[in-house]
PDB file of C-alpha atoms in Angstrom:
ATOM      1  CA  MET I1413       0.216  -0.179   0.172  1.00 36.00           C
ATOM      2  CA  ILE I1414       1.547   3.255  -0.390  1.00 42.00           C
ATOM      3  CA  ARG I1415       1.032   5.983   2.761  1.00 44.00           C
ATOM      4  CA  ILE I1416       0.598   9.458   2.175  1.00 46.00           C
ATOM      5  CA  ARG I1417      -0.117  10.895   5.536  1.00 52.00           C
ATOM      6  CA  GLY I1418      -0.202  14.803   5.790  1.00 52.00           C
ATOM      7  CA  LYS I1419      -2.579  17.118   7.109  1.00 37.00           C
ATOM      8  CA  LEU I1420      -3.977  17.291   4.012  1.00 31.00           C
ATOM      9  CA  VAL I1421      -4.864  15.416   0.106  1.00 35.00           C
ATOM     10  CA  LEU I1422      -1.491  16.170  -1.283  1.00 43.00           C
ATOM     11  CA  TRP I1423      -2.930  17.278  -5.334  1.00 42.00           C
ATOM     12  CA  ALA I1424      -6.336  16.573  -6.886  1.00 35.00           C
ATOM     13  CA  ALA I1425      -4.414  15.121 -10.259  1.00 39.00           C
ATOM     14  CA  ILE I1426      -2.364  12.533  -8.151  1.00 42.00           C
ATOM     15  CA  LEU I1427      -5.930  11.514  -6.310  1.00 37.00           C
ATOM     16  CA  ALA I1428      -7.625  11.275  -9.274  1.00 38.00           C
ATOM     17  CA  VAL I1429      -5.175   8.718 -10.366  1.00 39.00           C
ATOM     18  CA  SER I1430      -4.327   6.867  -7.025  1.00 36.00           C
ATOM     19  CA  THR I1431      -7.382   6.283  -4.464  1.00 27.00           C
ATOM     20  CA  LEU I1432      -4.609   4.902  -2.439  1.00 30.00           C
ATOM     21  CA  LEU I1433      -3.059   8.464  -1.552  1.00 32.00           C
ATOM     22  CA  ASN I1434      -4.497   9.589   1.901  1.00 33.00           C
ATOM     23  CA  GLY I1435      -4.691  12.633   4.372  1.00 34.00           C
ATOM     24  CA  CYS I1436      -2.907  12.500   7.479  1.00 39.00           C
ATOM     25  CA  GLN I1437      -3.585  10.010   9.855  1.00 37.00           C
ATOM     26  CA  ASN I1438      -5.610  10.865  13.264  1.00 36.00           C
ATOM     27  CA  LYS I1439      -4.287   9.031  16.151  1.00 36.00           C
ATOM     28  CA  ALA I1440      -7.182   7.210  16.365  1.00 31.00           C
ATOM     29  CA  GLU I1441      -6.012   5.735  12.622  1.00 41.00           C
ATOM     30  CA  LYS I1442      -2.169   5.407  13.382  1.00 40.00           C
ATOM     31  CA  SER I1443      -3.158   2.371  15.526  1.00 38.00           C
ATOM     32  CA  ALA I1444      -4.819   0.299  12.559  1.00 38.00           C
ATOM     33  CA  GLU I1445      -2.586   1.227   9.822  1.00 45.00           C
ATOM     34  CA  THR I1446       0.633   0.201  12.154  1.00 41.00           C
ATOM     35  CA  ASN I1447      -0.461  -2.999  12.916  1.00 39.00           C
ATOM     36  CA  GLN I1448      -1.311  -3.225   8.840  1.00 43.00           C
ATOM     37  CA  SER I1449       2.622  -2.754   8.465  1.00 44.00           C
ATOM     38  CA  ALA I1450       3.527  -5.092  11.104  1.00 42.00           C
ATOM     39  CA  VAL I1451       1.870  -7.739   9.046  1.00 39.00           C
ATOM     40  CA  GLU I1452       4.193  -6.448   5.651  1.00 45.00           C
ATOM     41  CA  THR I1453       7.515  -6.065   7.465  1.00 41.00           C
ATOM     42  CA  GLU I1454       7.678  -9.198   9.291  1.00 39.00           C
ATOM     43  CA  GLU I1455       6.984 -11.089   6.006  1.00 40.00           C
ATOM     44  CA  SER I1456       9.952  -8.874   4.709  1.00 44.00           C
ATOM     45  CA  ALA I1457      12.724  -9.400   7.653  1.00 43.00           C
ATOM     46  CA  ILE I1458      14.073 -12.591   6.090  1.00 39.00           C
ATOM     47  CA  GLU I1459      14.296 -11.352   2.849  1.00 46.00           C
ATOM     48  CA  MET I1460      16.215  -8.214   3.741  1.00 45.00           C
ATOM     49  CA  GLN I1461      18.456  -9.825   5.993  1.00 48.00           C
ATOM     50  CA  GLU I1462      19.230 -12.430   3.251  1.00 49.00           C
ATOM     51  CA  GLU I1463      19.660  -8.701   1.002  1.00 49.00           C
ATOM     52  CA  VAL I1464      21.752  -7.147   3.110  1.00 47.00           C
ATOM     53  CA  THR I1465      23.952 -10.117   4.106  1.00 48.00           C
ATOM     54  CA  GLU I1466      24.567 -10.992  -0.078  1.00 52.00           C
ATOM     55  CA  GLY I1467      27.068  -7.753  -0.815  1.00 50.00           C
ATOM     56  CA  ALA I1468      28.350  -7.213   2.815  1.00 49.00           C
ATOM     57  CA  ALA I1469      32.178  -8.422   2.053  1.00 48.00           C
ATOM     58  CA  ASP I1470      32.176  -5.833  -1.107  1.00 51.00           C
ATOM     59  CA  SER I1471      30.689  -2.900   1.645  1.00 46.00           C
ATOM     60  CA  GLN I1472      33.058  -3.871   4.283  1.00 48.00           C
ATOM     61  CA  THR I1473      36.304  -3.761   1.906  1.00 46.00           C
ATOM     62  CA  GLU I1474      34.973  -0.113   0.808  1.00 47.00           C
ATOM     63  CA  THR I1475      34.359   1.220   4.781  1.00 45.00           C
ATOM     64  CA  GLU I1476      38.043  -0.027   5.354  1.00 46.00           C
ATOM     65  CA  GLU I1477      39.171   2.255   2.693  1.00 46.00           C
ATOM     66  CA  THR I1478      37.546   5.011   3.451  1.00 43.00           C
ATOM     67  CA  LYS I1479      37.861   5.439   6.887  1.00 41.00           C
ATOM     68  CA  GLY I1480      40.790   7.224   6.940  1.00 42.00           C
ATOM     69  CA  GLU I1481      39.284  10.035   5.011  1.00 43.00           C
ATOM     70  CA  ALA I1482      35.576   9.816   7.103  1.00 40.00           C
ATOM     71  CA  LYS I1483      36.933  10.520  10.512  1.00 41.00           C
ATOM     72  CA  GLU I1484      39.413  13.263   8.880  1.00 47.00           C
ATOM     73  CA  GLU I1485      36.681  15.153   8.164  1.00 65.00           C
ATOM     74  CA  GLY I1486      34.322  14.330  10.853  1.00 76.00           C
ATOM     75  CA  ARG I1487      30.250  13.787  11.191  1.00 86.00           C
ATOM     76  CA  TYR I1488      28.288  15.643   8.821  1.00 93.00           C
ATOM     77  CA  ASN I1489      26.111  18.440  10.219  1.00 93.00           C
ATOM     78  CA  LYS I1490      24.696  20.729   7.255  1.00 96.00           C
ATOM     79  CA  LYS I1491      21.611  23.034   8.651  1.00 96.00           C
ATOM     80  CA  PRO I1492      19.293  23.771   6.745  1.00 98.00           C
ATOM     81  CA  ASP I1493      18.848  27.729   4.735  1.00 97.00           C
ATOM     82  CA  PRO I1494      16.599  28.674   5.581  1.00 98.00           C
ATOM     83  CA  VAL I1495      14.705  26.273   8.111  1.00 98.00           C
ATOM     84  CA  ALA I1496      11.482  25.323   8.455  1.00 98.00           C
ATOM     85  CA  SER I1497       8.643  27.910   9.289  1.00 97.00           C
ATOM     86  CA  GLU I1498       5.248  28.376   8.782  1.00 96.00           C
ATOM     87  CA  GLY I1499       4.095  26.442   6.050  1.00 96.00           C
ATOM     88  CA  SER I1500       6.422  24.947   4.580  1.00 97.00           C
ATOM     89  CA  LYS I1501       5.805  21.974   2.709  1.00 97.00           C
ATOM     90  CA  ILE I1502       8.141  18.703   4.421  1.00 98.00           C
ATOM     91  CA  LEU I1503       7.819  15.376   2.001  1.00 98.00           C
ATOM     92  CA  PHE I1504       9.570  11.954   3.449  1.00 98.00           C
ATOM     93  CA  VAL I1505       9.947   9.526   0.442  1.00 98.00           C
ATOM     94  CA  GLY I1506      11.342   5.884   2.145  1.00 98.00           C
ATOM     95  CA  ASN I1507      10.208   2.550   2.633  1.00 97.00           C
ATOM     96  CA  SER I1508       8.489   0.403   5.870  1.00 97.00           C
ATOM     97  CA  HIS I1509      11.838   2.209   8.310  1.00 97.00           C
ATOM     98  CA  THR I1510      10.048   5.411   7.649  1.00 98.00           C
ATOM     99  CA  TYR I1511       6.528   3.877   7.711  1.00 97.00           C
ATOM    100  CA  VAL I1512       6.640   1.710  10.868  1.00 97.00           C
ATOM    101  CA  ASN I1513       5.274   4.353  13.594  1.00 97.00           C
ATOM    102  CA  ASN I1514       4.337   6.740  11.153  1.00 97.00           C
ATOM    103  CA  LEU I1515       7.778   8.697  11.744  1.00 98.00           C
ATOM    104  CA  PRO I1516       6.087  11.349   9.578  1.00 98.00           C
ATOM    105  CA  GLY I1517       3.253  11.321  11.517  1.00 97.00           C
ATOM    106  CA  MET I1518       5.526  11.289  15.193  1.00 98.00           C
ATOM    107  CA  PHE I1519       7.537  14.302  13.293  1.00 98.00           C
ATOM    108  CA  LEU I1520       4.136  16.570  12.411  1.00 98.00           C
ATOM    109  CA  GLU I1521       3.051  16.391  15.985  1.00 98.00           C
ATOM    110  CA  LEU I1522       5.631  17.247  17.787  1.00 98.00           C
ATOM    111  CA  ALA I1523       5.802  20.234  15.464  1.00 98.00           C
ATOM    112  CA  PHE I1524       2.598  20.947  16.587  1.00 97.00           C
ATOM    113  CA  ALA I1525       3.267  20.982  20.066  1.00 98.00           C
ATOM    114  CA  GLY I1526       6.407  22.975  19.355  1.00 97.00           C
ATOM    115  CA  GLY I1527       4.241  26.059  17.716  1.00 97.00           C
ATOM    116  CA  HIS I1528       4.808  24.730  14.100  1.00 97.00           C
ATOM    117  CA  ASN I1529       2.151  24.448  12.147  1.00 97.00           C
ATOM    118  CA  VAL I1530       3.956  22.779   9.314  1.00 97.00           C
ATOM    119  CA  ASP I1531       2.068  20.673   5.584  1.00 97.00           C
ATOM    120  CA  VAL I1532       3.706  17.200   6.134  1.00 97.00           C
ATOM    121  CA  TYR I1533       3.915  14.482   3.842  1.00 97.00           C
ATOM    122  CA  ASP I1534       5.058  10.630   2.678  1.00 96.00           C
ATOM    123  CA  LEU I1535       5.669   8.381   0.097  1.00 97.00           C
ATOM    124  CA  THR I1536       6.527   5.134   1.194  1.00 96.00           C
ATOM    125  CA  GLU I1537       6.284   1.070   0.160  1.00 96.00           C
ATOM    126  CA  GLY I1538       7.676  -1.388   1.993  1.00 95.00           C
ATOM    127  CA  MET I1539      11.047  -2.818   0.461  1.00 94.00           C
ATOM    128  CA  TYR I1540      11.063   0.174  -2.269  1.00 97.00           C
ATOM    129  CA  TYR I1541      14.879   1.692  -3.586  1.00 97.00           C
ATOM    130  CA  LEU I1542      15.651   4.892  -4.700  1.00 98.00           C
ATOM    131  CA  GLU I1543      16.393   3.117  -8.107  1.00 98.00           C
ATOM    132  CA  MET I1544      12.287   2.554  -7.791  1.00 98.00           C
ATOM    133  CA  PHE I1545      11.338   6.158  -6.588  1.00 98.00           C
ATOM    134  CA  ALA I1546      13.598   7.529  -9.911  1.00 98.00           C
ATOM    135  CA  ASP I1547      11.947   5.527 -12.088  1.00 98.00           C
ATOM    136  CA  PRO I1548       9.468   7.409 -13.676  1.00 97.00           C
ATOM    137  CA  GLU I1549       7.899   3.632 -15.203  1.00 97.00           C
ATOM    138  CA  ASP I1550       7.385   2.899 -11.895  1.00 97.00           C
ATOM    139  CA  GLU I1551       4.174   3.414  -9.842  1.00 96.00           C
ATOM    140  CA  LEU I1552       5.649   5.188  -7.014  1.00 97.00           C
ATOM    141  CA  GLY I1553       8.409   6.958  -9.097  1.00 97.00           C
ATOM    142  CA  ALA I1554       5.647   8.198 -11.492  1.00 97.00           C
ATOM    143  CA  ILE I1555       3.948   9.458  -8.735  1.00 97.00           C
ATOM    144  CA  LEU I1556       7.119  11.117  -7.609  1.00 97.00           C
ATOM    145  CA  TYR I1557       8.281  12.764 -10.803  1.00 97.00           C
ATOM    146  CA  GLN I1558       4.778  14.528 -10.881  1.00 96.00           C
ATOM    147  CA  ALA I1559       4.894  15.557  -7.482  1.00 96.00           C
ATOM    148  CA  LEU I1560       8.475  17.411  -8.055  1.00 97.00           C
ATOM    149  CA  THR I1561       6.599  19.116 -11.143  1.00 95.00           C
ATOM    150  CA  GLU I1562       3.256  20.150 -10.280  1.00 94.00           C
ATOM    151  CA  GLU I1563       4.497  20.802  -7.047  1.00 93.00           C
ATOM    152  CA  LYS I1564       6.874  23.163  -5.123  1.00 95.00           C
ATOM    153  CA  TRP I1565       8.834  21.738  -1.755  1.00 97.00           C
ATOM    154  CA  ASP I1566      10.408  22.932   1.197  1.00 98.00           C
ATOM    155  CA  PHE I1567      11.947  20.114   2.218  1.00 98.00           C
ATOM    156  CA  VAL I1568      12.271  16.414   0.717  1.00 98.00           C
ATOM    157  CA  PHE I1569      13.572  13.325   2.472  1.00 98.00           C
ATOM    158  CA  LEU I1570      15.135  10.503   1.096  1.00 98.00           C
ATOM    159  CA  GLN I1571      15.198   6.466   2.545  1.00 98.00           C
ATOM    160  CA  ASP I1572      17.053   4.060   0.652  1.00 98.00           C
ATOM    161  CA  ASN I1573      16.932   0.019   0.805  1.00 95.00           C
ATOM    162  CA  THR I1574      19.787  -0.824   3.571  1.00 91.00           C
ATOM    163  CA  ASN I1575      20.554  -3.321   0.783  1.00 87.00           C
ATOM    164  CA  ALA I1576      21.538  -0.344  -1.608  1.00 91.00           C
ATOM    165  CA  VAL I1577      23.177   1.711   1.191  1.00 96.00           C
ATOM    166  CA  PHE I1578      25.147  -1.652   2.557  1.00 92.00           C
ATOM    167  CA  SER I1579      26.240  -3.673  -0.279  1.00 85.00           C
ATOM    168  CA  LYS I1580      26.929  -1.235  -2.985  1.00 90.00           C
ATOM    169  CA  ALA I1581      25.968   2.280  -2.585  1.00 96.00           C
ATOM    170  CA  GLU I1582      27.855   4.264  -5.155  1.00 96.00           C
ATOM    171  CA  GLU I1583      26.313   1.826  -7.970  1.00 96.00           C
ATOM    172  CA  LYS I1584      22.891   0.918  -6.246  1.00 96.00           C
ATOM    173  CA  MET I1585      22.129   4.297  -4.280  1.00 98.00           C
ATOM    174  CA  PHE I1586      24.156   7.162  -5.486  1.00 98.00           C
ATOM    175  CA  PRO I1587      22.953   7.339  -9.092  1.00 98.00           C
ATOM    176  CA  TYR I1588      19.752   7.685  -7.778  1.00 98.00           C
ATOM    177  CA  ALA I1589      19.646   9.907  -5.534  1.00 98.00           C
ATOM    178  CA  ARG I1590      21.177  12.676  -8.027  1.00 98.00           C
ATOM    179  CA  ILE I1591      18.998  12.045 -10.133  1.00 98.00           C
ATOM    180  CA  LEU I1592      16.288  12.467  -7.148  1.00 98.00           C
ATOM    181  CA  ASN I1593      17.965  15.563  -5.238  1.00 98.00           C
ATOM    182  CA  GLU I1594      18.208  17.093  -9.280  1.00 98.00           C
ATOM    183  CA  LYS I1595      14.262  16.769  -9.403  1.00 97.00           C
ATOM    184  CA  ILE I1596      14.222  18.565  -5.935  1.00 98.00           C
ATOM    185  CA  LYS I1597      16.016  21.196  -6.154  1.00 97.00           C
ATOM    186  CA  ASN I1598      13.802  22.148  -9.732  1.00 96.00           C
ATOM    187  CA  ALA I1599      10.832  22.183  -7.236  1.00 95.00           C
ATOM    188  CA  GLY I1600      12.335  24.475  -4.448  1.00 95.00           C
ATOM    189  CA  GLY I1601      12.992  21.920  -2.214  1.00 97.00           C
ATOM    190  CA  GLN I1602      16.416  21.356  -0.259  1.00 98.00           C
ATOM    191  CA  THR I1603      17.287  17.426  -0.480  1.00 98.00           C
ATOM    192  CA  GLY I1604      17.723  15.617   2.945  1.00 98.00           C
ATOM    193  CA  PHE I1605      18.903  12.132   3.408  1.00 98.00           C
ATOM    194  CA  PHE I1606      16.987   9.519   5.879  1.00 98.00           C
ATOM    195  CA  MET I1607      19.976   7.610   7.207  1.00 98.00           C
ATOM    196  CA  THR I1608      18.793   4.252   8.308  1.00 97.00           C
ATOM    197  CA  TRP I1609      20.334   1.738  11.125  1.00 97.00           C
ATOM    198  CA  SER I1610      21.759  -1.449  11.671  1.00 96.00           C
ATOM    199  CA  PRO I1611      19.793  -4.245  12.231  1.00 96.00           C
ATOM    200  CA  GLU I1612      20.412  -4.811  16.099  1.00 96.00           C
ATOM    201  CA  ASP I1613      22.484  -7.703  15.593  1.00 95.00           C
ATOM    202  CA  GLY I1614      24.099  -7.125  12.786  1.00 93.00           C
ATOM    203  CA  THR I1615      23.675  -9.005   9.488  1.00 86.00           C
ATOM    204  CA  GLY I1616      26.095 -12.066   8.257  1.00 86.00           C
ATOM    205  CA  ILE I1617      29.422 -12.581   9.772  1.00 89.00           C
ATOM    206  CA  PHE I1618      29.036  -8.453  10.457  1.00 90.00           C
ATOM    207  CA  GLY I1619      28.074  -7.018  13.553  1.00 93.00           C
ATOM    208  CA  ALA I1620      25.798  -3.891  14.091  1.00 95.00           C
ATOM    209  CA  GLU I1621      28.663  -1.447  14.672  1.00 94.00           C
ATOM    210  CA  THR I1622      30.160  -2.601  11.187  1.00 94.00           C
ATOM    211  CA  VAL I1623      27.699  -2.565   9.518  1.00 95.00           C
ATOM    212  CA  GLN I1624      26.336   0.765  10.505  1.00 96.00           C
ATOM    213  CA  LYS I1625      30.149   2.590   9.939  1.00 96.00           C
ATOM    214  CA  ALA I1626      29.519   1.344   5.986  1.00 96.00           C
ATOM    215  CA  LEU I1627      25.266   2.658   6.239  1.00 97.00           C
ATOM    216  CA  SER I1628      27.115   6.176   7.999  1.00 97.00           C
ATOM    217  CA  GLN I1629      29.394   6.529   5.463  1.00 96.00           C
ATOM    218  CA  SER I1630      26.769   5.924   2.595  1.00 97.00           C
ATOM    219  CA  TYR I1631      24.740   8.730   3.639  1.00 98.00           C
ATOM    220  CA  GLN I1632      27.043  10.765   4.742  1.00 97.00           C
ATOM    221  CA  THR I1633      29.063  10.435   1.139  1.00 97.00           C
ATOM    222  CA  ILE I1634      26.198  11.126  -0.768  1.00 98.00           C
ATOM    223  CA  ALA I1635      25.100  14.188   1.545  1.00 98.00           C
ATOM    224  CA  ARG I1636      28.835  16.324   1.870  1.00 98.00           C
ATOM    225  CA  GLU I1637      28.796  15.837  -2.802  1.00 98.00           C
ATOM    226  CA  LEU I1638      25.195  17.155  -3.068  1.00 98.00           C
ATOM    227  CA  ASP I1639      24.944  19.295   0.471  1.00 98.00           C
ATOM    228  CA  SER I1640      22.087  18.514   1.576  1.00 98.00           C
ATOM    229  CA  LEU I1641      20.933  17.746   4.648  1.00 98.00           C
ATOM    230  CA  LEU I1642      21.395  14.461   6.841  1.00 98.00           C
ATOM    231  CA  LEU I1643      18.974  13.024   9.204  1.00 98.00           C
ATOM    232  CA  PRO I1644      21.184  10.337  10.425  1.00 98.00           C
ATOM    233  CA  GLY I1645      18.618   7.710  12.053  1.00 98.00           C
ATOM    234  CA  GLY I1646      21.798   4.886  12.323  1.00 97.00           C
ATOM    235  CA  ASP I1647      24.006   7.155  14.343  1.00 97.00           C
ATOM    236  CA  LEU I1648      21.788   8.506  16.681  1.00 98.00           C
ATOM    237  CA  PHE I1649      20.801   4.503  18.002  1.00 98.00           C
ATOM    238  CA  MET I1650      24.232   4.448  18.558  1.00 97.00           C
ATOM    239  CA  GLU I1651      24.901   7.922  20.143  1.00 97.00           C
ATOM    240  CA  ALA I1652      21.687   6.766  22.566  1.00 98.00           C
ATOM    241  CA  LEU I1653      22.273   3.613  23.255  1.00 97.00           C
ATOM    242  CA  SER I1654      26.310   4.810  24.825  1.00 97.00           C
ATOM    243  CA  GLN I1655      24.095   7.102  26.809  1.00 97.00           C
ATOM    244  CA  ASP I1656      21.416   4.113  28.045  1.00 96.00           C
ATOM    245  CA  SER I1657      21.855   0.700  26.938  1.00 96.00           C
ATOM    246  CA  GLU I1658      18.614  -0.191  28.532  1.00 96.00           C
ATOM    247  CA  LEU I1659      16.811   1.932  25.411  1.00 97.00           C
ATOM    248  CA  GLN I1660      15.472  -0.626  23.169  1.00 97.00           C
ATOM    249  CA  LEU I1661      15.516   1.238  19.978  1.00 98.00           C
ATOM    250  CA  TRP I1662      14.946  -1.972  17.957  1.00 98.00           C
ATOM    251  CA  GLY I1663      10.785  -3.688  17.514  1.00 97.00           C
ATOM    252  CA  GLU I1664      10.529  -7.586  17.818  1.00 96.00           C
ATOM    253  CA  ASP I1665      11.855  -8.201  14.102  1.00 97.00           C
ATOM    254  CA  GLY I1666      14.933  -6.686  14.796  1.00 96.00           C
ATOM    255  CA  GLN I1667      15.407  -4.589  12.041  1.00 96.00           C
ATOM    256  CA  HIS I1668      12.747  -1.632  12.108  1.00 97.00           C
ATOM    257  CA  PRO I1669      12.467   0.310  14.220  1.00 98.00           C
ATOM    258  CA  SER I1670      10.566   0.467  18.255  1.00 98.00           C
ATOM    259  CA  GLU I1671       8.082   3.396  18.947  1.00 98.00           C
ATOM    260  CA  THR I1672      10.469   4.423  20.989  1.00 98.00           C
ATOM    261  CA  GLY I1673      13.106   4.718  18.003  1.00 98.00           C
ATOM    262  CA  THR I1674      10.857   5.963  16.014  1.00 98.00           C
ATOM    263  CA  TYR I1675      10.267   8.627  18.343  1.00 98.00           C
ATOM    264  CA  LEU I1676      14.123   9.672  18.491  1.00 98.00           C
ATOM    265  CA  THR I1677      14.582   9.920  15.015  1.00 98.00           C
ATOM    266  CA  ALA I1678      11.388  11.954  14.953  1.00 98.00           C
ATOM    267  CA  CYS I1679      12.956  14.485  17.299  1.00 98.00           C
ATOM    268  CA  ALA I1680      16.297  14.538  15.277  1.00 98.00           C
ATOM    269  CA  ALA I1681      14.070  15.693  12.736  1.00 98.00           C
ATOM    270  CA  TYR I1682      12.626  18.417  14.772  1.00 98.00           C
ATOM    271  CA  ALA I1683      16.099  19.788  15.970  1.00 98.00           C
ATOM    272  CA  LEU I1684      17.201  19.681  12.261  1.00 98.00           C
ATOM    273  CA  LEU I1685      14.115  21.248  10.708  1.00 98.00           C
ATOM    274  CA  PHE I1686      13.608  24.369  13.277  1.00 98.00           C
ATOM    275  CA  GLN I1687      16.793  24.321  14.636  1.00 98.00           C
ATOM    276  CA  GLU I1688      15.755  24.195  18.279  1.00 97.00           C
ATOM    277  CA  THR I1689      15.640  22.462  20.856  1.00 97.00           C
ATOM    278  CA  LEU I1690      12.467  19.950  22.379  1.00 96.00           C
ATOM    279  CA  GLU I1691      12.505  21.667  25.972  1.00 91.00           C
ATOM    280  CA  GLY I1692       9.115  21.522  27.181  1.00 91.00           C
ATOM    281  CA  ASN I1693       7.431  20.231  24.469  1.00 97.00           C
ATOM    282  CA  GLN I1694       4.428  17.733  25.523  1.00 97.00           C
ATOM    283  CA  TYR I1695       4.196  15.183  22.729  1.00 98.00           C
ATOM    284  CA  ILE I1696       5.227  11.895  24.209  1.00 97.00           C
ATOM    285  CA  ASP I1697       3.326   9.336  21.812  1.00 96.00           C
ATOM    286  CA  VAL I1698       3.197   5.953  24.061  1.00 95.00           C
ATOM    287  CA  LEU I1699       6.257   6.773  25.994  1.00 97.00           C
ATOM    288  CA  ASP I1700       6.054   8.164  29.902  1.00 96.00           C
ATOM    289  CA  GLN I1701       7.195  11.782  30.286  1.00 96.00           C
ATOM    290  CA  GLU I1702      10.428  10.640  31.525  1.00 96.00           C
ATOM    291  CA  THR I1703      11.620   8.970  28.906  1.00 96.00           C
ATOM    292  CA  ALA I1704      10.386  11.597  26.103  1.00 97.00           C
ATOM    293  CA  GLY I1705      12.722  13.750  27.993  1.00 97.00           C
ATOM    294  CA  ARG I1706      15.341  11.846  28.004  1.00 97.00           C
ATOM    295  CA  LEU I1707      15.584  11.106  24.169  1.00 98.00           C
ATOM    296  CA  GLN I1708      13.554  14.559  22.929  1.00 98.00           C
ATOM    297  CA  LYS I1709      17.225  15.564  25.024  1.00 97.00           C
ATOM    298  CA  ILE I1710      19.535  13.555  23.155  1.00 97.00           C
ATOM    299  CA  ALA I1711      18.321  14.127  19.763  1.00 98.00           C
ATOM    300  CA  ALA I1712      18.785  17.519  20.254  1.00 97.00           C
ATOM    301  CA  ASP I1713      22.192  18.071  21.602  1.00 97.00           C
ATOM    302  CA  TYR I1714      23.325  15.477  18.493  1.00 97.00           C
ATOM    303  CA  MET I1715      21.815  17.009  16.132  1.00 97.00           C
ATOM    304  CA  LEU I1716      22.475  21.233  17.074  1.00 95.00           C
ATOM    305  CA  GLY I1717      26.086  20.198  16.891  1.00 82.00           C
ATOM    306  CA  GLU I1718      28.488  22.958  15.425  1.00 64.00           C
ATOM    307  CA  SER I1719      28.668  21.110  11.723  1.00 50.00           C
ATOM    308  CA  LEU I1720      31.828  19.476  10.909  1.00 44.00           C
TER     309      LEU I1720
END
């Protein structure tokens, strides 16, 4: 299913083409869709694990070769120019790592609670790659192309399939990221990349730390090249765990985020786009106030540091 979450239906032309475009979920609707997506993600988890492992050896070699360069450059942390403001239109493009637990919806709730009236949408489908979104002959690719051609956007975040990023990013991710970035900039928007995370236990012979380094290196490389924003979900997971090892950031399948993990990422998106802390933000989703406050602080401290 294509999931579009926004306060309003995106645009009438696309709605006429596809009845699968929906407005922003109410909180009551969110639970039902999350349950449905859980079935889809459980079915895809094994396939994802196998695909990621397939390209792991090549990725490890590339990561070792570029590790020194990444260390010299430091963590990539570009700030938006301008920052999100009243009426900003924000689009999230990706797969189940974006739609499980409704990351765009959580971000929207945080924005409203923080006094920011923005429009948030997403175009997602399980197991999708940027390669597919960059293909105008693909069903979702056609919708995205029309959206970027006929609408103006302030921010568009791109999230790729873990396998494409981990195995051979230069071949499977970067060319399509460049294509979509050009479309986004032509639509008046700032491109952002949403870095996902390693499976909780790593993949195959590679541990979670090794996998995350490879994912981080690929996302930082393309973000630097395109002078784009970066929402470093996977790196933020590692940072949060370094501060509180008891946090459960992955869901039961060990691949997709728990609600805690999604909330942490949504907080990071808030800090990145508005360039402000979440101090006093009352939206806590299903978390207790103490845990939500701790995650808000971790995300804001990490995202509001100096650019390197």
